[in-house]
Amino acid sequence: MQRLAQARRRGAVLAAAVPLLAGLALVLTPGVSASAASGLSLAPAASTTSEVRTSDQMVDVGPEADGTPVRLDTRLYLPAGSAPRPAVLLAHGFGGSKESVDAEARTYAADGNVVLTFTARGFGRSGGLIHLDSPDFEIADGRVLLDLLASRPEVRRDGAGDPRVAVAGGSYGGAFALMLAGADPRVDATVAAITWNDLASALFPQGARDSSTPGPYKQLWGARFFGASVDGALGATGGAAATGAAGGSSAGAAGASSAGAAAAAKPSDLLCGRFEVTLCRQLQDAAENGRPSAALAATLRRNSPQASISRVTAPTLLVQGEADTLFGLDQADANAAGLASAGTRHAVRWTDGGHDGPSSNPSLDEEAGRTWVRTYLAGTRTDPLPVPAFTYSLPVPRGTDSAPVATLDTYPGLRGGTEKVSLKAPQEPSVLLTPPGGQPSSMTSIPGLGTSGLPTYRLAALPGMSAAFDSTVLDRSFTVVGSPSVRLSVTSTGTEATLFVSLWRVEGSDAVQQRALTTPVRVALAPGKATDVTVDLPASVWSMAAGSQWRVLVTSTDSSFTTPRQARADRISLAAPVLTVPTAQGRILASSTDRDTESIALAAGIAALLAVIAASALLRRRRRHREAVRDDLADVPLVVDRLVKTYADGHRAVDDVSWRAERGQVVGLLGPNGAGKTTTMRMMLGLISPDSGTVHVLGRPVHPGSEVLGRVGALVEGPGFLPHLTGRQNLEAYWAATGRPMAEASMDEALGVAALGGALDRPVRTYSHGMKQRLGIAQAMLGRPEVLFLDEPTNGLDPPQIAAMRPILQSYAATGRTVVVSSHLLAEVELTCSHVVVMNAGRVVTAGPVSELLSSEDTTVFELAPGASLAPARAALAGADGIRSVEVVDDPTKPMVTVVSDLPREALVRVVVDSGAQVVGVGSRRHLEEVFLGVIASSQGPADGSDGDGDGSMVERLRQVRAR
C-alpha cells in the first residue's frame, strides 16, 4: 500500500510528461508480482518449508546492442530428494524481481518441481536495459535460462539440452511465457495470466470493428505507474540506489552506466530510467502526438505474443480478467485464436480478477494453474484437457463473497450465440460536444481500483458530452458472455471523431456498471456526412435479468484515455436499434458456499431499526393526539400562529410569524431574499419542525407525517422527476405512490394545466426548465388538494405561459380552495393574488387584501423625472395642511412620492408642482411594488434613505428586488 501511495503521488506530479511511457512499460505496480497485482496466483500460497533449498546466482546472458555485458540475478529452488525433477521457470511482473514470486516458487518446489526465478533485464540487481519483452533481448535471455536448467543434474531432461519445463508468469511475465514458448520448442507447458497479445492494440485500443486505425492511449494507466520510471531515471544518473549493479555485478553497473550516458543526450531522456533510449523516445513522441508512430507500432507488435503464437506447441492455459481495464479479454481471445490455428492444446479461464482487483475465487484459479502444470510436466498429452476448455465467472451475487463459476466444453470466442436486445431510438440525433482541451472529461472507471457497481454514472454522463440509448425492458433472462456490439451513425464537424462507449444497467434515475469497462472508437469521416460504424463493446460477462433495462452510453471524452484537444461537435444516432449480445449457458462449476452474512446482518439491522422507528412513531403519534385539534379552525384552510425557527448557526430565520388564509383566497407570500418565506413554507408543509408555534390546516396540527398533509399539494424549491420516464408516466407514478385510486387524481385536469401536448409522452430529460415547471404545478394539483402551496410557480415560464397560469390559479381558488404563492414577481402577484403577506427579516411586516393595500381614495402617487430631487416636494408637503403621510422611493431611475392626504387631489397636485418638483406623472392608485418597497424600507430604516448609515446599500437592495 505504501508503494502504491508513493506511485500515485509521483504520478500526480509527472503524469503530464510521459504518461504513454509509463502505461506501456509499467504494466504492474512496481515491486509487486503478477499474481499479487492481479489477484491471481499461479500456484496456491504456501509457507516456506525447510525441505526447499535455494541458491542465488548471477547468470551471463546476451549483451546490450552497444556490447555492454549483462548478467541476470537468479534463484534456484530445489525440492527434497535427489532424483531429477521437472522444472518451472517463473517470470515476474513489470517493476518486480525474483523476490516478487518467491511464495509461488516455494509452492511449486514443495510440489516436487525445480523452480528457477530471475529478475528480468533492466530491473533490480540484473543488468541491461528494458526492451519490453524483445525477442532479441528478454526472450533471448529466457532461452539462456532454459539452457541453465538443462545443465542442472537436478532437472529431468527429455533429451540432450532439453529440460522438462513449464513457463509461467502474469502480465509482463505472461507475455514472456508465451513468447518464450513460441521461440523455443523445449517448453512443455505454459500458464500465461492477464497479459497481452498485441501490445499496440492493448495500449491504443480501437473499438470500431475491422478498423486498423490505432485508438486513443490509456493515459491513466500511464499516470498510475509513472513513478517507477522516474525511480529508474534517478538510479541511472546516480541519484538513487544503483539499479544496474548489485552484489558485485559489474555487468549490471555497466548496463546502468550505459543507460545514464544515453539519457544525458536530452533532458527528456532523464525520464527514461532503464528503458532502451530509442524505444523511450518513440514512446515520448507518441505521448506528445497522441498516436504511435509506425516504427513504435511495429516494435510493440514484434514485442508481443501475436508475432510467435503460431509457433507455440506447448499446452497453454490462458487466464484473463473480466474487468481488467489494462489487458482486456480481447487480448486473451486473440491468443486463443492463434493457439487454435496452430492446433495447440489450450484452455481459457476468465476470472473476475485482473489488474483492477483480486479474484473472488483465488483458490479455484490457483488450482487450475497447478493442475495444468502438474499434468503436462508429467508428460500427459491426451484428451480430455485437465481443466475445462472454457471457464468464466458470473457477477458476484449480492451479499456473497465469491462469483459463481461456469464452464463450457468449447471456447466460443467473443461473438458466440447471440441475442438481439431492442434499443429505443430517440426522435432526433444526440449532439455530443468535445470541449477545447478535452476537459472536463467523463469518468467511466478508475483503472486499477475496480469501480464496478459504484454510483459513477453522473461522472460519466456529463451534460452535453454524452448520449444514452436505453433498451426496452427485458422479457427474459440470459447471461452475456463475450463482446456486445452496437451500430452507430456518426456525423461530425471534424474529419475524425473519437468516442467512448460503455454498457450500464438502468436503476431508476441512475445507472450502474456490472463491469467498469469502456471501449474507445476513433472514426475517420467527412465533415457533415454520416458514417455508420459497428462498435464492439469490451468483452466480459453480464447477467441480464428479466425486467431489467440496459443503457448504451456514448461520451465524447473519457479520463482514462487521451482525447482530442480540439473542440468538436458530433451528432450520434443508432444506425440499427439493437444491441447484439453473445450469450452462453454454461454448467455451474462452483459458487460461494458462504452464508449470505451480509444480507442476514442487514436484515437484522433493519428489523432492529424498524422496531425503534415503530416505537418512536407510536410515541410521537400518542403525543400528537394529545395536541388539541382546533375544532374552531376546522373550516379554515390555513392558520400560522407564532412560528419561530432558529438554525444551528444562531440565525433566526422565522421570528414570531402569524397569519391565516381563508377559502377562496390566492395568498401571495412576499419578501426579499432571506426574509424567511421558504423556511415558513417548509414548516407549513411539515418538512421541518418549528422551534415554537403551530401550523393548522383545516383545524389539524401540521408536523412531519401529519395525515392532513394528504389534503395539501405543493411545489417547493423546484420540481423533481425521473428523467427516463415521460411526463405522463411521472404523474402516474407520483399518484400511484399516494396509494389512492386513480379515479381521484383528476388526471385530465392536471394534464390540461401542464399544457405539454405531444411532449407529455417524451422522457422528462428532454424537457426545458419551463416544461418541467408546468409539469410540477400539474403534479401539485393532482387530486385537487384543498390547500395548494406553490414556491415560485412561474419560474422558467415565458410571458404567455405566465398569463395563462393566472386564471387557472384564480379559478381553482374560486371553487372554495386556497392557494399560497411565494414569488418575486410583484406585478404578477398583484394581478393574481387576492391577499398578500409581506415578510422581512423573519417577521410579517404587513398583510391584507391586495385591494386594501392598493386603495387610492385618499392616495396620490407622483412620479418624478429620472434623477430628479425629492427635496422640493418633500419640503412643500411638510408645510402643507391636511397631509397625513408622505412616502418616498428614492430610486434614481424612477423617483416616486406617495401622499395620503385630506386635501382635494387638484390642490395637492398644485402644492407639489409649485414646489418646483419635476413631476412627469400623477396617479390615483399605488402598485403592489410601491407598497412592497415602502413597507420593506420602513422595516429596515428611514424611508427616504436620507438618514442613517448603510442607506445606500438598502436602496440598492430595494432596486434589486424591484428588478426581480
JSON list of C-alpha atoms in Angstrom, two decimals, residues 860 902-910:
[
{"chain": "A", "resi": 860, "resn": "THR", "atom": "CA", "xyz": [-51.96, 60.29, -4.76]},
{"chain": "A", "resi": 902, "resn": "ASP", "atom": "CA", "xyz": [-57.33, 65.04, 3.17]},
{"chain": "A", "resi": 903, "resn": "LEU", "atom": "CA", "xyz": [-56.80, 67.69, 0.50]},
{"chain": "A", "resi": 904, "resn": "PRO", "atom": "CA", "xyz": [-58.59, 67.54, -2.84]},
{"chain": "A", "resi": 905, "resn": "ARG", "atom": "CA", "xyz": [-56.31, 65.92, -5.38]},
{"chain": "A", "resi": 906, "resn": "GLU", "atom": "CA", "xyz": [-56.12, 69.06, -7.58]},
{"chain": "A", "resi": 907, "resn": "ALA", "atom": "CA", "xyz": [-54.96, 71.12, -4.57]},
{"chain": "A", "resi": 908, "resn": "LEU", "atom": "CA", "xyz": [-52.36, 68.53, -3.70]},
{"chain": "A", "resi": 909, "resn": "VAL", "atom": "CA", "xyz": [-51.05, 68.47, -7.27]},
{"chain": "A", "resi": 910, "resn": "ARG", "atom": "CA", "xyz": [-50.74, 72.30, -7.18]}
]
